[in-house]
PDB file of C-alpha atoms in Angstrom:
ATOM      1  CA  UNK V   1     -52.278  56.057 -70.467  1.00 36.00           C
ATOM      2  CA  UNK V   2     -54.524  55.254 -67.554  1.00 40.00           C
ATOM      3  CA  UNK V   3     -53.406  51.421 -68.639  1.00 43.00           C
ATOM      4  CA  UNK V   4     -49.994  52.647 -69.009  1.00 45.00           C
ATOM      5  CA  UNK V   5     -50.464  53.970 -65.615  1.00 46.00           C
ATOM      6  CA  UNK V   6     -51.894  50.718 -64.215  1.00 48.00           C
ATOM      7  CA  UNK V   7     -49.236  48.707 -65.687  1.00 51.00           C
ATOM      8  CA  UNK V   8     -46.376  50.463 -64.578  1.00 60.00           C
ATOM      9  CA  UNK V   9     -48.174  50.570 -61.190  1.00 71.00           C
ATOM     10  CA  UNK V  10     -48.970  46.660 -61.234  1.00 73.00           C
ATOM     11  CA  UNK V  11     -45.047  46.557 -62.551  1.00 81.00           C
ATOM     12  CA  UNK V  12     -44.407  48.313 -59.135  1.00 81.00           C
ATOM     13  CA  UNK V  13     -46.326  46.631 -56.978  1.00 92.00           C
ATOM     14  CA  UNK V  14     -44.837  42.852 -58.640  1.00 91.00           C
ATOM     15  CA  UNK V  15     -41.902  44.715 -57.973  1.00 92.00           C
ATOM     16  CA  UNK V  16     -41.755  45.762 -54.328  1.00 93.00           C
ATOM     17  CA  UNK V  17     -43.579  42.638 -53.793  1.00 94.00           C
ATOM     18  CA  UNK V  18     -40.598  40.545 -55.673  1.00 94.00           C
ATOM     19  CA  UNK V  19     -38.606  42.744 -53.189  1.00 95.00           C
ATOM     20  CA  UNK V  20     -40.528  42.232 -49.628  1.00 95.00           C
ATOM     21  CA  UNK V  21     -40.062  38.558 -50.737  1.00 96.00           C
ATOM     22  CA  UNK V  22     -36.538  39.040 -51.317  1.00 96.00           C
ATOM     23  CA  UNK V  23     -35.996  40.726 -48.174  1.00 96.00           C
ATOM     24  CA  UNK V  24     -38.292  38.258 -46.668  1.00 96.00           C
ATOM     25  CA  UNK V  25     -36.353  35.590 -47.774  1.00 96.00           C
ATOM     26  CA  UNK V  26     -32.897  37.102 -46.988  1.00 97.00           C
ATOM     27  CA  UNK V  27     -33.969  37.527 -42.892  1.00 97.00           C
ATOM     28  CA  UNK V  28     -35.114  33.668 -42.879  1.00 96.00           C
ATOM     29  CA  UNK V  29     -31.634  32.941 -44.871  1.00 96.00           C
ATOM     30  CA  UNK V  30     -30.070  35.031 -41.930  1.00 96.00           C
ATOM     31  CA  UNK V  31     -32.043  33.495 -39.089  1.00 97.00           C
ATOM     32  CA  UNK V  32     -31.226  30.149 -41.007  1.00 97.00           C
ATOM     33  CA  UNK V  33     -27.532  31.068 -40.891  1.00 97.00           C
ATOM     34  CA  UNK V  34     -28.006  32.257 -37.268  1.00 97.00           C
ATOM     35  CA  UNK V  35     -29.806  28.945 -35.849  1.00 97.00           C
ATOM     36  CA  UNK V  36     -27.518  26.866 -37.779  1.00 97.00           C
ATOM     37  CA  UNK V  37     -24.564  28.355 -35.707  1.00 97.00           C
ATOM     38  CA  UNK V  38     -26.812  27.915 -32.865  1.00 97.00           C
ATOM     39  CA  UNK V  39     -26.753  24.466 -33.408  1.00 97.00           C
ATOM     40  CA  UNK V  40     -23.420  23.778 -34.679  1.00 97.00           C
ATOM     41  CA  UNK V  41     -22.212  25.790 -31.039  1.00 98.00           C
ATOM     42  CA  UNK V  42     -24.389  23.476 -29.289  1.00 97.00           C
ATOM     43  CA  UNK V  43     -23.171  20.476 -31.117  1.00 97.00           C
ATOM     44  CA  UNK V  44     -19.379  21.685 -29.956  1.00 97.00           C
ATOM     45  CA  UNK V  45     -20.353  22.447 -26.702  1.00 98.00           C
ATOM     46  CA  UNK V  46     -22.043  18.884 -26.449  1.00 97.00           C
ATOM     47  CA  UNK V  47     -18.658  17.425 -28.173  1.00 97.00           C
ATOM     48  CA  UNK V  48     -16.759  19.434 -25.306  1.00 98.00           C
ATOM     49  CA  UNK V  49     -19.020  17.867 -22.596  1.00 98.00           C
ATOM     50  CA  UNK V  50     -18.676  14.336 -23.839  1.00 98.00           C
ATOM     51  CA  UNK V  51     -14.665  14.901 -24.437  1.00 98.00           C
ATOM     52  CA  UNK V  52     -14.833  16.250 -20.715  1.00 97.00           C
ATOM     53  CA  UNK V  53     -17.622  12.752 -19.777  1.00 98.00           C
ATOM     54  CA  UNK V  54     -14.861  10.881 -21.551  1.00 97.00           C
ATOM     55  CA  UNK V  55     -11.878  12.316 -19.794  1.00 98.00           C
ATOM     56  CA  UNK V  56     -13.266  12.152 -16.158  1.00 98.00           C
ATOM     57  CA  UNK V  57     -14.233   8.428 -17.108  1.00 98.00           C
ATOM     58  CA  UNK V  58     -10.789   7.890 -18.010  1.00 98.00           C
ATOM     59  CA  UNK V  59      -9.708   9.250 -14.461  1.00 98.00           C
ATOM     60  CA  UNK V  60     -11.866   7.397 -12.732  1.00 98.00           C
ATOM     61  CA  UNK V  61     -10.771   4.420 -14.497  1.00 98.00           C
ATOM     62  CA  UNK V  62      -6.892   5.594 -13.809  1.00 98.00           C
ATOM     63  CA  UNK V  63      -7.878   6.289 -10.263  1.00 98.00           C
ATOM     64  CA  UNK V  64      -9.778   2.597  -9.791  1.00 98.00           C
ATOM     65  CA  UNK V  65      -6.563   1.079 -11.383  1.00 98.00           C
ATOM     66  CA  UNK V  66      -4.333   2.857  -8.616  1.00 98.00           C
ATOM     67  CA  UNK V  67      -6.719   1.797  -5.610  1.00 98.00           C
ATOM     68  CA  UNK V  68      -6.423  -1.641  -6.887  1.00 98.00           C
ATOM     69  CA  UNK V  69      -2.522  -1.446  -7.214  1.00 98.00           C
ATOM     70  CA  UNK V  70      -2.665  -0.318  -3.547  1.00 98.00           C
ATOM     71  CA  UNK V  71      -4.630  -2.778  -2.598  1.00 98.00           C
ATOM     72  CA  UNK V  72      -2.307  -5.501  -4.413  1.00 97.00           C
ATOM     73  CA  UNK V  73       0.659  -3.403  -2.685  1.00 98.00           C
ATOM     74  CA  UNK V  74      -1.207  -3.494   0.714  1.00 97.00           C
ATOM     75  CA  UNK V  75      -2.176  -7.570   0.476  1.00 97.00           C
ATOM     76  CA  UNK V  76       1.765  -7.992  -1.047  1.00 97.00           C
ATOM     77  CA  UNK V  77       3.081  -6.430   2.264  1.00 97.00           C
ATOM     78  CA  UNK V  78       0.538  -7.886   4.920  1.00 97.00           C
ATOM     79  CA  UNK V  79       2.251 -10.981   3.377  1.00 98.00           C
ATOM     80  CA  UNK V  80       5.433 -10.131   3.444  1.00 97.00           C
ATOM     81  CA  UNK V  81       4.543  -8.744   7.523  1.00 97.00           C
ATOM     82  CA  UNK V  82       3.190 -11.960   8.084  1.00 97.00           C
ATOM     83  CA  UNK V  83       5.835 -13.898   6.693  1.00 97.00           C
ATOM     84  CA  UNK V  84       8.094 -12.054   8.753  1.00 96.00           C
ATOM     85  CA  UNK V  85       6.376 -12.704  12.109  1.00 97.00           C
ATOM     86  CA  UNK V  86       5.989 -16.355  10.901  1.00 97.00           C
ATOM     87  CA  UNK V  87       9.778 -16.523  10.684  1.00 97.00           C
ATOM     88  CA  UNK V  88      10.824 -14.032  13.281  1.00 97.00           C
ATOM     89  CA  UNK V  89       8.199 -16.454  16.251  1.00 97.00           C
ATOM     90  CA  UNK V  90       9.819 -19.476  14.552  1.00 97.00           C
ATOM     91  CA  UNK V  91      13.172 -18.546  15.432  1.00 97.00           C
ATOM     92  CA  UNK V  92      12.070 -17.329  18.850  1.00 97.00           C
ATOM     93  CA  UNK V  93      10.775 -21.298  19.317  1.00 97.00           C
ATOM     94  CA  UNK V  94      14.507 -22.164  17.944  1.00 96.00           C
ATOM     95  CA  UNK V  95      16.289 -20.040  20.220  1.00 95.00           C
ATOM     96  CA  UNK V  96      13.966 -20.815  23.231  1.00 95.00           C
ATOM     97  CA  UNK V  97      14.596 -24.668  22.305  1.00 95.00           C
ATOM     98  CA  UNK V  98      18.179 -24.118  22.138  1.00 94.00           C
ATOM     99  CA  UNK V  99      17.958 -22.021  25.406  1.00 92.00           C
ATOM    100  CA  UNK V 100      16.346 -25.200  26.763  1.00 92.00           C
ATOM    101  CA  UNK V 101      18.661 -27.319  25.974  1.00 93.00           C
ATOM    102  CA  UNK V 102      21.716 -25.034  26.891  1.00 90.00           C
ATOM    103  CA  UNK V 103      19.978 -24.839  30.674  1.00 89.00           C
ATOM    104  CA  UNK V 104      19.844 -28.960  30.639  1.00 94.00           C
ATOM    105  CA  UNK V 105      23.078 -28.845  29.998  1.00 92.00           C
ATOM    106  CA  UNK V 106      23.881 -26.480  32.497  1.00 89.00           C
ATOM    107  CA  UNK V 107      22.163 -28.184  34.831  1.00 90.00           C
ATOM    108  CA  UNK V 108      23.906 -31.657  33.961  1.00 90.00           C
ATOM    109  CA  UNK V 109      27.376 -29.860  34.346  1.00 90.00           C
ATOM    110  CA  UNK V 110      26.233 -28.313  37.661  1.00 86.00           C
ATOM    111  CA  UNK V 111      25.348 -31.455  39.230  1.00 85.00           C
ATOM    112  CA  UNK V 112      28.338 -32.779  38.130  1.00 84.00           C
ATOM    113  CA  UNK V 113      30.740 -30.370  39.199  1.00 84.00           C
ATOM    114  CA  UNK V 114      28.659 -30.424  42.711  1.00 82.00           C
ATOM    115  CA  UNK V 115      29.072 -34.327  42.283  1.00 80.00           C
ATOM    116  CA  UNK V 116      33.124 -33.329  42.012  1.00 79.00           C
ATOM    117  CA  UNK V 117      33.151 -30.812  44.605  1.00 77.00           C
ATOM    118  CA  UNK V 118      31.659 -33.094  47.033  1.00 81.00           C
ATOM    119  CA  UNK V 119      33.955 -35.475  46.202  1.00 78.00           C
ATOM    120  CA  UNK V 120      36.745 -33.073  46.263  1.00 76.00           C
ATOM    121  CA  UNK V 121      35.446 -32.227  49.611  1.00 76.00           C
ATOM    122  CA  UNK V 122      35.648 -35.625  51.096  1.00 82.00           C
ATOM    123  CA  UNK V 123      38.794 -36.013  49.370  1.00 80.00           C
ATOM    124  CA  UNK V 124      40.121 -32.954  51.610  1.00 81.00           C
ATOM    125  CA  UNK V 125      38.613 -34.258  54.637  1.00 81.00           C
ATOM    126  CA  UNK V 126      40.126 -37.118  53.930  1.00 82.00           C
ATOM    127  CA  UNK V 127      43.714 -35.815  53.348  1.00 82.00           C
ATOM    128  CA  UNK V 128      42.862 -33.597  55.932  1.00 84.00           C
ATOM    129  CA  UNK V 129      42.053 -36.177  58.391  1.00 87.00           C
ATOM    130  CA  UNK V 130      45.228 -38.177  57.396  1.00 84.00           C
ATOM    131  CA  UNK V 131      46.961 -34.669  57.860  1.00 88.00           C
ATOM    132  CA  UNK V 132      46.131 -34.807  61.204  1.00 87.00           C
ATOM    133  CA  UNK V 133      46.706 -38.366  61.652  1.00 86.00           C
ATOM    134  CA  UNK V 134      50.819 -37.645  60.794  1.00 87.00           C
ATOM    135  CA  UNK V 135      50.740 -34.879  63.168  1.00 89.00           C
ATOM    136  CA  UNK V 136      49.647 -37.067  66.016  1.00 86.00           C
ATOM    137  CA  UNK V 137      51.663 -39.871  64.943  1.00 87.00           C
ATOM    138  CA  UNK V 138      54.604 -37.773  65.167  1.00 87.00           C
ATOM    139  CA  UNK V 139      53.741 -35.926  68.373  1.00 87.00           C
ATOM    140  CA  UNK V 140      53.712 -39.166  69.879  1.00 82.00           C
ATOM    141  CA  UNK V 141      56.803 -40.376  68.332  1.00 82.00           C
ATOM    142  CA  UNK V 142      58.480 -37.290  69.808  1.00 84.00           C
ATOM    143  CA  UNK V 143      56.811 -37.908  72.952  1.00 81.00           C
ATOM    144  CA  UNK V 144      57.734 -41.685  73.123  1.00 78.00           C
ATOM    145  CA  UNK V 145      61.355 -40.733  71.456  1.00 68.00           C
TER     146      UNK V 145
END
C-alpha cells in the first residue's frame, strides 16, 4: 500500500505539476494575448500618426500650391499695373503732344488775327482819316459856297 500510497502521491504531484504548468502556461498565453494588443494598439496608433504625418504633408503641400498661385496672381497683376501705367504715361505724352501742337496753333492764329487787327486798325485810321478828310472838304465847300 505504502507503493500504492507513493504512486497515487507521485500521480498527484505529476498532476498539480501538469496543472502549475497549465496555469503557467495559460498567464504567459494571457500576457501573450495582452502584449500582442499592446502592440497591435501601438501599431494603430503609429498608423494614426503617419495618416495624421501624411495629412499635414498634404496641407502643407495644398498651402505651398496656394502661396505660389498668389504669387502667380500677384506677378499677373504687377503686370497688368504696369501695363496700365505704361499706357496711361503714354497717352499723357499723346495728349501733352497734342496739347503742344493745339498751343502752336493757337499761337499761329493769334498772330494772325493780331496781324488782321492791326491791319484792321490801319484800315480804320485810314477810313477814319479819309472820314475826316470829307468833313473838311465839305466845310470848306460850304465855306467857299
Amino acid at each position: 500500500m505504502a507503493e500504492s500510497g507513493n504512486g497515487t502521491n507521485g500521480m498527484g504531484t505529476v498532476i498539480e505539476i501538469l496543472r502549475e504548468i497549465a496555469a503557467e502556461s495559460r498567464r504567459a498565453n494571457d500576457r501573450l494575448d495582452r502584449m500582442e494588443a499592446r502592440q497591435d494598439r501601438a501599431e494603430q496608433r503609429q498608423d494614426r500618426m503617419e495618416q495624421r504625418q501624411d495629412r499635414v504633408e498634404q496641407r502643407q503641400d495644398r498651402m505651398e500650391q496656394r502661396q505660389d498661385r498668389v504669387e502667380l496672381n500677384l506677378a499677373a497683376l504687377a503686370q497688368i499695373v504696369k501695363d496700365g501705367f505704361d499706357r496711361v504715361d503714354k497717352s499723357i505724352q499723346e495728349t501733352n503732344r497734342r496739347i503742344d501742337d493745339l498751343n502752336q496753333f493757337l499761337r499761329l492764329q493769334i498772330g494772325a488775327m493780331r496781324g488782321a487787327l492791326e491791319h484792321d486798325d490801319q484800315r480804320f485810321a485810314v477810313h477814319a482819316r479819309l472820314e475826316d478828310s470829307e468833313r473838311r472838304i465839305e466845310a470848306l465847300e460850304k465855306k467857299t459856297a
